[in-house]
Amino acid sequence: MKTKSILFTLVLFLVGVLQCFSQSAQGDGPHSQLIIRGVMLVNGNGAPPQGPIDIVVEKNIIKKIQVVGYDGVPIDESKRPKLKAGGKELDCNGMYLMPGFIDMHGHIGGKSQGAEPDYVFKLWMAHGVTTVREPSGRGVDFTMDLKRKSAKNEIVAPRVMAYTGFGQTSGSFNPLNDIPISTPEQARIWVRANAKKGADGIKFFGAEPEIMAAALDENKKLGLGSACHHAQLSVARWNVLHSARAGLTSMEHWYGLPEALFDDRTVQDYPLDYNYQNEQHRFENAGKLWAQAAKPYSKHWENVMTELLDLDFTLDPTFNIYEASRDLQRARRAEWHEDYTLPSLWDFYQPSKISHGSYWHDWGTEQEVAWRENFQLWMTFINEYKNRGGRVTAGSDSGFIFQLYGFAFIRELELLREAGFHPLEVIRSATLNGAEALGMDDKIGSVSIGKLADFVVVDANPLANLKVLYGTGTIKLTEDNEVIREGGVKYTIKDGIVYDAKALLKEVKDIVDAEKAKTGYKILQPGIKE
């Protein structure tokens, strides 16, 4: 009997542990009142860190931001905000708190990658990403369904901003009966239908000038946002300057910007055997493009920058998605692949002649050296744009070229730092700048009274080392000569709901482990199965 009793007690204990784990992973709240105690606040507005601070949230609205002491001095408990009946306290003494991160270029998985929303969302949330702008996904109906569920907190997911791919049709969204957009009026019809569906904006890839002008004009009248990847098929006649003048609110990556900076040519120096349908051709020659643009600080370079600044134009560089171009070995052997990359996604990354963004056919030292020089020129423009008051945001474009959701967003922050941004400027790009670009800076992007309760909490200083924001943390040696991992986001708070970031990451690992067990797959070397 005693043995049965002990086993029964153990089972109850394990069930309780699992229930607690499930609750923490799924989120705790929202509460009538939430007080976050004793944090060092790194706000998104460029202000230096300040603490200890208590933050009071009521029904998802920040009500009080109160300094409760001084560095190295015990806190006077009598001066702290009082917890109301039914409220919750979160002890974060000594931890760092920032506004929720905003990924301005986040694809919600993909069928080709085998990455479904639950997997993607949990990776983002585990890295403090509480808002995502999706620039062209699986169709407006698919994205709008997820947007509504996230807004109601029916799913564990960041807030979703839907930017439909221009001309895209899916489900009930079919304004032109599948007729390709070929006239300005058709463009206007499509834009109006997209707005009626509830989308927040449009993602363009380029089109004939008169069609782009009409679509952007109509979209601007409706007050919606816009982004553009200026694909090479249209960029010779419509580059970033054309888009910005016509009302585009942000550019993605860097396509179209070097072309606007040409001063001794009108098209890039394509090899005569170039084929746009060949990924090796596309990416290898793209690495030589910035060297063909006007030199930094030359007259034409200055004129283009000045005009974009005057137009209040937003640059969303997505540096990380091109990092394999300058260092393939680093990108494909990042330590998080082993535990958090799905087998189907890993397969998608491998060299292929038919998959966009899978790795290229023949990549070596010469290509990487050209891309490193490309990065230097590109980063010079982006950093100077920021220095002159231009808005630069943080976007990841994960799911391609060995870049994993969540992890890639943190890598983007490191690359902004490499470009010359102060760590406080990096955090501003990841928070307030994104909120401004989305027209949501009255609600998110900084920790201010009256805004929504979106926060990232980490138990190490992210300004001293951005690597502490990775789910895998960073390796550190203690005074006792012990190797430890420090960091990893502790809590992600979205809409006042507290999520255990490490529990979310554990759920992702469970998803990956289950897929490996089902497929007999183990990541050892690229493309090799056991």
Short mmCIF file of C-alpha atoms in Angstrom, two decimals:
data_model
loop_
_atom_site.label_atom_id
_atom_site.label_comp_id
_atom_site.label_asym_id
_atom_site.label_seq_id
_atom_site.Cartn_x
_atom_site.Cartn_y
_atom_site.Cartn_z
CA MET A 1 0.00 0.00 0.00
CA LYS A 2 2.82 2.36 0.88
CA THR A 3 4.43 1.72 -2.53
CA LYS A 4 1.15 2.44 -4.34
CA SER A 5 0.66 5.57 -2.25
CA ILE A 6 4.15 6.81 -3.07
CA LEU A 7 3.66 6.11 -6.79
CA PHE A 8 0.28 7.85 -6.74
CA THR A 9 1.82 10.89 -5.01
CA LEU A 10 4.67 10.92 -7.55
CA VAL A 11 2.21 10.80 -10.45
CA LEU A 12 0.24 13.70 -8.99
CA PHE A 13 3.46 15.64 -8.55
CA LEU A 14 4.53 15.02 -12.16
CA VAL A 15 1.09 15.98 -13.44
CA GLY A 16 1.31 19.19 -11.43
CA VAL A 17 4.76 19.94 -12.82
CA LEU A 18 3.54 19.35 -16.38
CA GLN A 19 0.50 21.55 -15.79
CA CYS A 20 2.70 24.35 -14.45
CA PHE A 21 5.00 23.97 -17.44
CA SER A 22 2.07 24.05 -19.84
CA GLN A 23 0.62 27.12 -18.21
CA SER A 24 3.93 28.97 -18.30
CA ALA A 25 4.51 28.08 -21.95
CA GLN A 26 0.98 29.08 -22.93
CA GLY A 27 1.13 32.34 -21.00
CA ASP A 28 0.01 33.69 -17.64
CA GLY A 29 -2.61 36.42 -17.73
CA PRO A 30 -3.74 38.94 -18.56
CA HIS A 31 -4.23 40.09 -14.98
CA SER A 32 -6.30 42.94 -13.60
CA GLN A 33 -2.95 44.26 -12.38
CA LEU A 34 0.62 43.19 -13.13
CA ILE A 35 3.61 44.73 -11.35
CA ILE A 36 7.07 43.99 -12.75
CA ARG A 37 9.52 44.62 -9.93
CA GLY A 38 13.02 46.06 -9.87
CA VAL A 39 14.06 46.11 -13.54
CA MET A 40 16.75 48.02 -15.37
CA LEU A 41 14.76 49.74 -18.09
CA VAL A 42 16.26 49.97 -21.57
CA ASN A 43 13.58 51.96 -23.32
CA GLY A 44 13.20 52.01 -27.08
CA ASN A 45 13.58 55.78 -27.32
CA GLY A 46 17.37 55.91 -27.06
CA ALA A 47 17.46 56.78 -23.35
CA PRO A 48 20.24 55.16 -21.29
CA PRO A 49 19.39 52.32 -18.87
CA GLN A 50 17.71 53.31 -15.61
CA GLY A 51 16.81 51.29 -12.53
CA PRO A 52 15.60 49.84 -10.33
CA ILE A 53 12.13 50.53 -11.69
CA ASP A 54 8.71 49.02 -10.98
CA ILE A 55 6.25 48.96 -13.89
CA VAL A 56 2.54 48.75 -13.19
CA VAL A 57 0.21 47.33 -15.85
CA GLU A 58 -3.56 47.23 -15.63
CA LYS A 59 -5.60 45.41 -18.27
CA ASN A 60 -2.75 45.52 -20.78
CA ILE A 61 -2.09 49.26 -20.35
CA ILE A 62 1.04 50.67 -18.72
CA LYS A 63 -0.19 52.78 -15.80
CA LYS A 64 2.96 53.62 -13.86
CA ILE A 65 6.72 53.58 -14.37
CA GLN A 66 8.24 54.28 -10.98
CA VAL A 67 11.87 54.59 -9.98
CA VAL A 68 12.13 52.74 -6.66
CA GLY A 69 15.76 53.20 -5.63
CA TYR A 70 19.39 53.82 -6.48
CA ASP A 71 22.27 51.74 -7.74
CA GLY A 72 23.68 49.54 -4.98
CA VAL A 73 21.26 50.81 -2.32
CA PRO A 74 18.58 48.56 -0.77
CA ILE A 75 15.08 49.40 -2.02
CA ASP A 76 12.72 51.07 0.43
CA GLU A 77 9.74 48.71 0.18
CA SER A 78 7.36 51.33 1.56
CA LYS A 79 7.85 53.46 -1.56
CA ARG A 80 6.99 50.76 -4.09
CA PRO A 81 3.62 50.53 -5.90
CA LYS A 82 1.15 48.39 -3.96
CA LEU A 83 -0.30 45.21 -5.39
CA LYS A 84 -4.07 45.18 -5.59
CA ALA A 85 -6.22 42.17 -4.75
CA GLY A 86 -6.17 39.72 -7.63
CA GLY A 87 -3.01 41.23 -9.08
CA LYS A 88 0.28 39.49 -9.91
CA GLU A 89 3.87 40.41 -9.11
CA LEU A 90 6.80 39.41 -11.30
CA ASP A 91 10.12 39.52 -9.49
CA CYS A 92 12.64 40.81 -12.04
CA ASN A 93 15.08 42.50 -9.69
CA GLY A 94 18.35 43.15 -11.51
CA MET A 95 16.98 42.00 -14.87
CA TYR A 96 16.83 44.14 -18.01
CA LEU A 97 13.49 45.08 -19.56
CA MET A 98 12.96 46.41 -23.09
CA PRO A 99 9.90 47.05 -25.25
CA GLY A 100 8.68 44.04 -27.21
CA PHE A 101 10.73 43.55 -30.38
CA ILE A 102 9.22 44.26 -33.81
CA ASP A 103 10.33 42.06 -36.71
CA MET A 104 9.60 44.14 -39.79
CA HIS A 105 10.15 41.31 -42.26
CA GLY A 106 8.76 38.07 -40.87
CA HIS A 107 7.38 35.30 -43.07
CA ILE A 108 5.04 33.02 -41.11
CA GLY A 109 6.68 29.83 -42.25
CA GLY A 110 6.02 28.24 -45.62
CA LYS A 111 4.88 25.01 -47.23
CA SER A 112 8.20 24.52 -49.02
CA GLN A 113 10.02 24.81 -45.71
CA GLY A 114 7.52 22.59 -43.88
CA ALA A 115 7.34 25.30 -41.20
CA GLU A 116 3.87 25.85 -39.78
CA PRO A 117 2.76 28.93 -37.79
CA ASP A 118 2.87 27.34 -34.32
CA TYR A 119 6.55 26.46 -34.75
CA VAL A 120 7.42 29.88 -36.18
CA PHE A 121 5.41 31.89 -33.66
CA LYS A 122 6.97 30.14 -30.67
CA LEU A 123 10.48 30.76 -31.99
CA TRP A 124 9.69 34.46 -32.38
CA MET A 125 8.05 34.77 -28.99
CA ALA A 126 10.94 32.91 -27.34
CA HIS A 127 13.19 35.71 -28.61
CA GLY A 128 11.03 38.60 -27.43
CA VAL A 129 9.39 39.34 -30.79
CA THR A 130 5.87 40.56 -29.95
CA THR A 131 4.96 42.17 -33.29
CA VAL A 132 5.65 40.92 -36.82
CA ARG A 133 5.02 42.51 -40.18
CA GLU A 134 4.46 39.70 -42.65
CA PRO A 135 5.46 40.87 -46.15
CA SER A 136 3.65 38.51 -48.53
CA GLY A 137 2.80 35.08 -47.22
CA ARG A 138 0.31 32.35 -48.06
CA GLY A 139 -2.41 34.82 -48.95
CA VAL A 140 -4.43 37.48 -47.20
CA ASP A 141 -7.08 35.05 -45.89
CA PHE A 142 -4.43 32.85 -44.24
CA THR A 143 -2.64 35.80 -42.64
CA MET A 144 -5.80 37.63 -41.57
CA ASP A 145 -7.06 34.52 -39.77
CA LEU A 146 -3.82 34.37 -37.76
CA LYS A 147 -3.91 38.13 -37.18
CA ARG A 148 -7.41 37.91 -35.63
CA LYS A 149 -6.50 34.92 -33.46
CA SER A 150 -3.36 36.65 -32.20
CA ALA A 151 -5.28 39.86 -31.46
CA LYS A 152 -7.66 37.83 -29.27
CA ASN A 153 -4.72 35.90 -27.76
CA GLU A 154 -6.34 32.64 -28.82
CA ILE A 155 -2.90 31.44 -29.97
CA VAL A 156 0.64 31.97 -28.72
CA ALA A 157 1.80 34.44 -31.33
CA PRO A 158 3.17 37.91 -31.90
CA ARG A 159 0.85 40.66 -33.08
CA VAL A 160 0.58 40.26 -36.87
CA MET A 161 0.61 43.09 -39.41
CA ALA A 162 -0.49 41.76 -42.79
CA TYR A 163 1.21 43.15 -45.91
CA THR A 164 -0.25 41.20 -48.83
CA GLY A 165 1.91 40.44 -51.85
CA PHE A 166 0.86 42.74 -54.71
CA GLY A 167 -1.36 40.86 -57.15
CA GLN A 168 -1.65 37.86 -54.83
CA THR A 169 -4.99 36.03 -54.72
CA SER A 170 -6.17 33.29 -52.38
CA GLY A 171 -9.43 31.88 -51.07
CA SER A 172 -12.17 34.48 -51.27
CA PHE A 173 -9.69 37.22 -52.23
CA ASN A 174 -9.91 37.26 -56.01
CA PRO A 175 -10.85 40.79 -57.13
CA LEU A 176 -9.76 40.35 -60.76
CA ASN A 177 -10.80 36.72 -61.29
CA ASP A 178 -7.14 35.67 -61.56
CA ILE A 179 -6.43 38.14 -64.36
CA PRO A 180 -2.82 39.35 -64.01
CA ILE A 181 -2.62 43.05 -63.16
CA SER A 182 -1.68 44.78 -66.41
CA THR A 183 -3.34 48.20 -66.20
CA PRO A 184 -3.36 51.04 -63.67
CA GLU A 185 -7.10 50.60 -63.09
CA GLN A 186 -6.68 46.90 -62.33
CA ALA A 187 -3.98 47.87 -59.85
CA ARG A 188 -6.37 50.26 -58.10
CA ILE A 189 -9.12 47.62 -57.98
CA TRP A 190 -6.73 45.13 -56.37
CA VAL A 191 -5.49 47.67 -53.81
CA ARG A 192 -9.04 48.59 -52.76
CA ALA A 193 -9.97 44.90 -52.41
CA ASN A 194 -6.87 44.28 -50.28
CA ALA A 195 -7.83 47.13 -47.96
CA LYS A 196 -11.40 45.84 -47.72
CA LYS A 197 -10.02 42.47 -46.59
CA GLY A 198 -8.46 44.21 -43.62
CA ALA A 199 -4.81 44.05 -44.66
CA ASP A 200 -2.45 46.60 -43.15
CA GLY A 201 -0.47 47.16 -46.32
CA ILE A 202 1.10 45.78 -49.48
CA LYS A 203 4.42 44.08 -50.29
CA PHE A 204 5.59 44.94 -53.81
CA PHE A 205 8.25 43.26 -55.92
CA GLY A 206 8.07 45.80 -58.72
CA ALA A 207 5.94 46.22 -61.86
CA GLU A 208 5.60 48.50 -64.84
CA PRO A 209 6.05 52.14 -63.75
CA GLU A 210 2.46 53.21 -64.48
CA ILE A 211 1.13 50.22 -62.49
CA MET A 212 3.41 50.88 -59.52
CA ALA A 213 2.47 54.56 -59.53
CA ALA A 214 -1.27 53.79 -59.58
CA ALA A 215 -1.06 51.11 -56.88
CA LEU A 216 1.01 53.25 -54.53
CA ASP A 217 -1.23 56.27 -55.09
CA GLU A 218 -4.38 54.26 -54.28
CA ASN A 219 -2.74 52.61 -51.28
CA LYS A 220 -1.61 55.99 -49.94
CA LYS A 221 -5.16 57.39 -50.28
CA LEU A 222 -6.38 54.50 -48.13
CA GLY A 223 -3.75 55.22 -45.49
CA LEU A 224 -2.10 51.79 -45.67
CA GLY A 225 1.58 50.92 -45.39
CA SER A 226 3.79 49.60 -48.16
CA ALA A 227 7.07 47.76 -48.60
CA CYS A 228 9.03 46.76 -51.67
CA HIS A 229 11.68 44.24 -52.63
CA HIS A 230 12.80 45.93 -55.84
CA ALA A 231 13.36 42.77 -57.87
CA GLN A 232 15.85 42.92 -60.73
CA LEU A 233 13.16 42.27 -63.34
CA SER A 234 11.70 45.76 -62.82
CA VAL A 235 14.43 47.76 -61.08
CA ALA A 236 16.00 49.23 -64.24
CA ARG A 237 12.88 51.37 -64.73
CA TRP A 238 11.70 51.66 -61.13
CA ASN A 239 14.23 51.92 -58.33
CA VAL A 240 13.96 53.03 -54.70
CA LEU A 241 13.81 56.73 -55.54
CA HIS A 242 10.86 56.18 -57.89
CA SER A 243 9.04 54.22 -55.18
CA ALA A 244 9.74 56.73 -52.42
CA ARG A 245 8.55 59.62 -54.57
CA ALA A 246 5.36 57.70 -55.40
CA GLY A 247 4.53 57.07 -51.74
CA LEU A 248 6.25 53.81 -50.76
CA THR A 249 6.77 53.83 -47.00
CA SER A 250 9.66 51.33 -46.68
CA MET A 251 12.14 49.35 -48.76
CA GLU A 252 13.22 45.78 -47.97
CA HIS A 253 16.75 44.41 -48.20
CA TRP A 254 18.81 46.67 -50.45
CA TYR A 255 17.66 45.95 -54.00
CA GLY A 256 16.86 49.16 -55.82
CA LEU A 257 19.11 51.33 -53.67
CA PRO A 258 22.45 50.75 -55.46
CA GLU A 259 20.55 51.20 -58.74
CA ALA A 260 19.34 54.59 -57.53
CA LEU A 261 22.99 55.38 -56.80
CA PHE A 262 24.27 54.57 -60.29
CA ASP A 263 26.03 57.57 -61.84
CA ASP A 264 27.79 56.00 -64.84
CA ARG A 265 25.31 53.32 -65.94
CA THR A 266 21.59 52.49 -65.93
CA VAL A 267 21.74 48.72 -65.36
CA GLN A 268 24.12 46.59 -63.34
CA ASP A 269 27.00 44.89 -65.10
CA TYR A 270 25.30 41.58 -65.83
CA PRO A 271 27.46 38.82 -67.39
CA LEU A 272 26.18 38.08 -70.86
CA ASP A 273 25.21 34.52 -69.91
CA TYR A 274 23.21 35.72 -66.86
CA ASN A 275 19.86 34.04 -66.17
CA TYR A 276 17.55 35.44 -63.46
CA GLN A 277 16.16 31.93 -62.92
CA ASN A 278 19.62 30.77 -61.85
CA GLU A 279 20.10 31.42 -58.12
CA GLN A 280 23.89 31.26 -58.42
CA HIS A 281 23.79 34.02 -61.03
CA ARG A 282 21.41 36.13 -58.96
CA PHE A 283 23.28 36.00 -55.67
CA GLU A 284 26.83 35.99 -57.03
CA ASN A 285 26.28 39.06 -59.17
CA ALA A 286 24.29 40.82 -56.46
CA GLY A 287 27.50 40.68 -54.42
CA LYS A 288 29.20 42.89 -56.98
CA LEU A 289 26.43 45.50 -57.18
CA TRP A 290 27.33 48.02 -54.47
CA ALA A 291 30.80 48.43 -56.01
CA GLN A 292 29.06 49.72 -59.16
CA ALA A 293 27.18 52.46 -57.26
CA ALA A 294 28.35 55.98 -56.53
CA LYS A 295 31.14 56.17 -53.96
CA PRO A 296 30.20 56.95 -50.35
CA TYR A 297 29.85 60.70 -49.69
CA SER A 298 30.11 61.56 -53.40
CA LYS A 299 27.68 64.16 -54.76
CA HIS A 300 25.17 61.67 -56.20
CA TRP A 301 25.38 59.46 -53.07
CA GLU A 302 24.61 62.51 -50.93
CA ASN A 303 21.73 63.62 -53.18
CA VAL A 304 20.00 60.23 -53.01
CA MET A 305 20.36 60.05 -49.24
CA THR A 306 19.06 63.58 -48.77
CA GLU A 307 15.98 62.94 -50.90
CA LEU A 308 15.11 59.73 -49.05
CA LEU A 309 15.51 61.52 -45.72
CA ASP A 310 13.27 64.37 -46.88
CA LEU A 311 10.61 61.80 -47.85
CA ASP A 312 10.74 60.24 -44.33
CA PHE A 313 11.52 56.92 -45.97
CA THR A 314 12.19 53.76 -43.93
CA LEU A 315 15.05 51.36 -44.63
CA ASP A 316 14.61 47.73 -43.50
CA PRO A 317 17.96 46.19 -44.49
CA THR A 318 17.58 42.54 -43.33
CA PHE A 319 21.38 42.17 -43.26
CA ASN A 320 21.23 38.68 -41.76
CA ILE A 321 19.50 36.98 -44.66
CA TYR A 322 22.58 37.64 -46.82
CA GLU A 323 25.14 36.60 -44.23
CA ALA A 324 25.70 33.18 -45.77
CA SER A 325 26.87 35.05 -48.85
CA ARG A 326 29.90 36.37 -46.96
CA ASP A 327 30.42 33.42 -44.57
CA LEU A 328 28.61 30.24 -45.58
CA GLN A 329 30.26 28.04 -42.97
CA ARG A 330 29.16 30.26 -40.08
CA ALA A 331 25.55 30.43 -41.24
CA ARG A 332 25.03 26.75 -41.87
CA ARG A 333 26.76 25.54 -38.69
CA ALA A 334 25.11 27.93 -36.22
CA GLU A 335 24.66 25.93 -33.02
CA TRP A 336 20.88 26.31 -32.84
CA HIS A 337 20.29 24.26 -36.00
CA GLU A 338 20.85 20.97 -34.17
CA ASP A 339 17.99 21.47 -31.71
CA TYR A 340 15.59 23.96 -33.29
CA THR A 341 15.71 23.61 -37.10
CA LEU A 342 13.10 21.28 -38.59
CA PRO A 343 14.42 18.51 -40.87
CA SER A 344 12.20 19.80 -43.70
CA LEU A 345 13.61 23.31 -43.26
CA TRP A 346 17.16 21.98 -43.20
CA ASP A 347 16.52 20.13 -46.46
CA PHE A 348 15.06 23.30 -47.98
CA TYR A 349 18.29 25.19 -47.27
CA GLN A 350 20.45 22.81 -49.32
CA PRO A 351 21.67 23.57 -52.87
CA SER A 352 18.85 23.31 -55.39
CA LYS A 353 18.13 24.58 -58.87
CA ILE A 354 14.40 24.94 -58.22
CA SER A 355 14.06 26.48 -54.73
CA HIS A 356 14.40 30.20 -54.14
CA GLY A 357 16.70 30.96 -51.26
CA SER A 358 18.03 27.44 -50.94
CA TYR A 359 21.78 27.53 -51.00
CA TRP A 360 23.50 28.11 -54.32
CA HIS A 361 25.34 25.78 -56.64
CA ASP A 362 29.01 26.66 -56.20
CA TRP A 363 30.07 29.07 -53.46
CA GLY A 364 33.64 29.80 -52.48
CA THR A 365 36.24 32.30 -51.35
CA GLU A 366 35.93 34.67 -54.30
CA GLN A 367 32.18 35.07 -53.88
CA GLU A 368 32.51 35.61 -50.13
CA VAL A 369 35.22 38.26 -50.50
CA ALA A 370 33.05 40.20 -52.96
CA TRP A 371 30.10 40.00 -50.57
CA ARG A 372 32.19 41.24 -47.63
CA GLU A 373 33.06 44.32 -49.66
CA ASN A 374 29.39 44.59 -50.62
CA PHE A 375 28.42 44.59 -46.94
CA GLN A 376 30.92 47.33 -46.09
CA LEU A 377 29.47 49.73 -48.68
CA TRP A 378 25.89 48.81 -47.81
CA MET A 379 26.46 49.23 -44.09
CA THR A 380 28.13 52.61 -44.66
CA PHE A 381 24.96 53.93 -46.30
CA ILE A 382 22.65 52.47 -43.64
CA ASN A 383 24.70 53.80 -40.72
CA GLU A 384 24.98 57.28 -42.21
CA TYR A 385 21.26 57.30 -42.97
CA LYS A 386 20.65 56.60 -39.28
CA ASN A 387 23.16 59.26 -38.24
CA ARG A 388 21.28 61.89 -40.24
CA GLY A 389 17.96 61.06 -38.62
CA GLY A 390 16.71 58.43 -41.06
CA ARG A 391 14.56 55.56 -39.83
CA VAL A 392 16.19 52.13 -39.93
CA THR A 393 14.26 49.10 -38.68
CA ALA A 394 15.10 45.47 -37.87
CA GLY A 395 13.76 42.66 -40.04
CA SER A 396 14.85 39.04 -40.35
CA ASP A 397 13.31 37.43 -43.49
CA SER A 398 13.84 34.02 -41.85
CA GLY A 399 13.12 30.66 -43.41
CA PHE A 400 15.70 31.05 -46.19
CA ILE A 401 19.47 30.61 -46.51
CA PHE A 402 20.12 29.02 -43.09
CA GLN A 403 18.37 31.77 -41.11
CA LEU A 404 16.04 30.48 -38.39
CA TYR A 405 13.03 32.35 -37.03
CA GLY A 406 13.78 34.26 -33.82
CA PHE A 407 17.49 33.48 -33.82
CA ALA A 408 17.91 35.40 -37.07
CA PHE A 409 16.22 38.46 -35.59
CA ILE A 410 18.85 38.62 -32.85
CA ARG A 411 21.56 38.15 -35.48
CA GLU A 412 20.08 41.15 -37.31
CA LEU A 413 20.62 43.21 -34.15
CA GLU A 414 24.26 42.13 -34.05
CA LEU A 415 24.72 43.14 -37.67
CA LEU A 416 23.21 46.57 -37.03
CA ARG A 417 25.81 46.88 -34.28
CA GLU A 418 28.52 45.88 -36.78
CA ALA A 419 27.25 48.55 -39.16
CA GLY A 420 28.09 51.19 -36.54
CA PHE A 421 24.92 51.50 -34.46
CA HIS A 422 25.35 52.06 -30.72
CA PRO A 423 23.57 49.24 -28.81
CA LEU A 424 20.90 51.75 -27.74
CA GLU A 425 20.39 52.64 -31.40
CA VAL A 426 20.11 48.93 -32.17
CA ILE A 427 17.33 48.52 -29.60
CA ARG A 428 15.57 51.60 -30.99
CA SER A 429 15.65 50.08 -34.50
CA ALA A 430 14.16 46.88 -33.08
CA THR A 431 11.39 48.68 -31.19
CA LEU A 432 10.35 52.31 -31.60
CA ASN A 433 11.53 52.68 -35.19
CA GLY A 434 9.46 49.67 -36.21
CA ALA A 435 6.43 51.02 -34.37
CA GLU A 436 6.78 54.37 -36.15
CA ALA A 437 7.10 52.68 -39.54
CA LEU A 438 3.89 50.74 -38.82
CA GLY A 439 2.07 53.85 -37.57
CA MET A 440 1.70 52.19 -34.17
CA ASP A 441 4.09 54.23 -32.02
CA ASP A 442 1.15 55.46 -29.94
CA LYS A 443 0.62 51.84 -28.80
CA ILE A 444 3.94 49.97 -28.91
CA GLY A 445 7.67 50.51 -29.42
CA SER A 446 8.64 52.13 -26.11
CA VAL A 447 7.80 51.72 -22.45
CA SER A 448 5.52 54.68 -21.83
CA ILE A 449 2.42 55.30 -19.76
CA GLY A 450 -0.68 54.57 -21.83
CA LYS A 451 1.00 52.12 -24.22
CA LEU A 452 0.38 48.38 -24.43
CA ALA A 453 2.24 45.98 -22.16
CA ASP A 454 4.69 44.41 -24.62
CA PHE A 455 8.07 43.71 -23.00
CA VAL A 456 11.23 41.62 -23.26
CA VAL A 457 12.92 40.64 -20.00
CA VAL A 458 16.42 39.13 -19.86
CA ASP A 459 18.60 38.38 -16.83
CA ALA A 460 21.81 39.76 -18.39
CA ASN A 461 22.79 43.09 -19.93
CA PRO A 462 21.94 43.04 -23.67
CA LEU A 463 23.77 46.31 -24.29
CA ALA A 464 27.05 44.77 -23.16
CA ASN A 465 26.46 41.65 -25.25
CA LEU A 466 23.55 41.23 -27.65
CA LYS A 467 24.26 37.48 -27.72
CA VAL A 468 22.45 37.11 -24.38
CA LEU A 469 19.22 37.56 -26.36
CA TYR A 470 19.71 34.33 -28.33
CA GLY A 471 17.63 31.41 -27.11
CA THR A 472 20.90 29.51 -26.67
CA GLY A 473 22.37 32.39 -24.66
CA THR A 474 26.10 32.98 -24.67
CA ILE A 475 29.04 31.03 -23.27
CA LYS A 476 30.79 32.54 -20.28
CA LEU A 477 33.55 31.49 -17.89
CA THR A 478 32.88 32.03 -14.17
CA GLU A 479 35.44 33.03 -11.55
CA ASP A 480 35.46 29.37 -10.51
CA ASN A 481 36.64 28.39 -14.00
CA GLU A 482 33.23 26.89 -14.83
CA VAL A 483 31.83 27.20 -18.35
CA ILE A 484 28.19 28.29 -18.28
CA ARG A 485 25.56 29.61 -20.63
CA GLU A 486 24.26 33.04 -19.70
CA GLY A 487 21.12 34.72 -20.92
CA GLY A 488 18.35 33.71 -23.23
CA VAL A 489 15.18 35.79 -22.92
CA LYS A 490 13.57 35.12 -19.53
CA TYR A 491 10.07 36.49 -20.14
CA THR A 492 8.26 37.70 -23.21
CA ILE A 493 5.21 39.76 -22.30
CA LYS A 494 2.65 40.48 -24.99
CA ASP A 495 -0.69 42.20 -24.32
CA GLY A 496 0.04 41.89 -20.60
CA ILE A 497 0.35 38.09 -20.80
CA VAL A 498 3.58 36.68 -19.34
CA TYR A 499 5.27 33.90 -21.33
CA ASP A 500 8.19 31.82 -20.11
CA ALA A 501 10.51 32.20 -23.10
CA LYS A 502 12.59 29.15 -22.26
CA ALA A 503 9.46 27.00 -21.94
CA LEU A 504 8.42 28.16 -25.42
CA LEU A 505 11.83 27.21 -26.77
CA LYS A 506 11.53 23.79 -25.13
CA GLU A 507 8.23 23.26 -26.96
CA VAL A 508 9.98 24.08 -30.23
CA LYS A 509 12.69 21.52 -29.49
CA ASP A 510 9.98 18.95 -28.76
CA ILE A 511 8.40 19.66 -32.17
CA VAL A 512 11.78 19.21 -33.88
CA ASP A 513 12.61 16.04 -31.91
CA ALA A 514 9.25 14.54 -32.84
CA GLU A 515 9.86 15.23 -36.53
CA LYS A 516 13.34 13.73 -36.34
CA ALA A 517 11.97 10.61 -34.67
CA LYS A 518 9.24 10.28 -37.28
CA THR A 519 11.58 10.74 -40.25
CA GLY A 520 14.72 9.07 -38.88
CA TYR A 521 16.58 12.28 -39.52
CA LYS A 522 19.55 13.65 -37.63
CA ILE A 523 21.39 16.83 -38.63
CA LEU A 524 25.09 16.03 -38.86
CA GLN A 525 26.27 17.57 -42.10
CA PRO A 526 24.27 19.48 -44.72
CA GLY A 527 21.88 17.19 -46.51
CA ILE A 528 23.10 13.96 -44.84
CA LYS A 529 20.59 11.62 -43.23
CA GLU A 530 21.14 8.65 -40.97
#
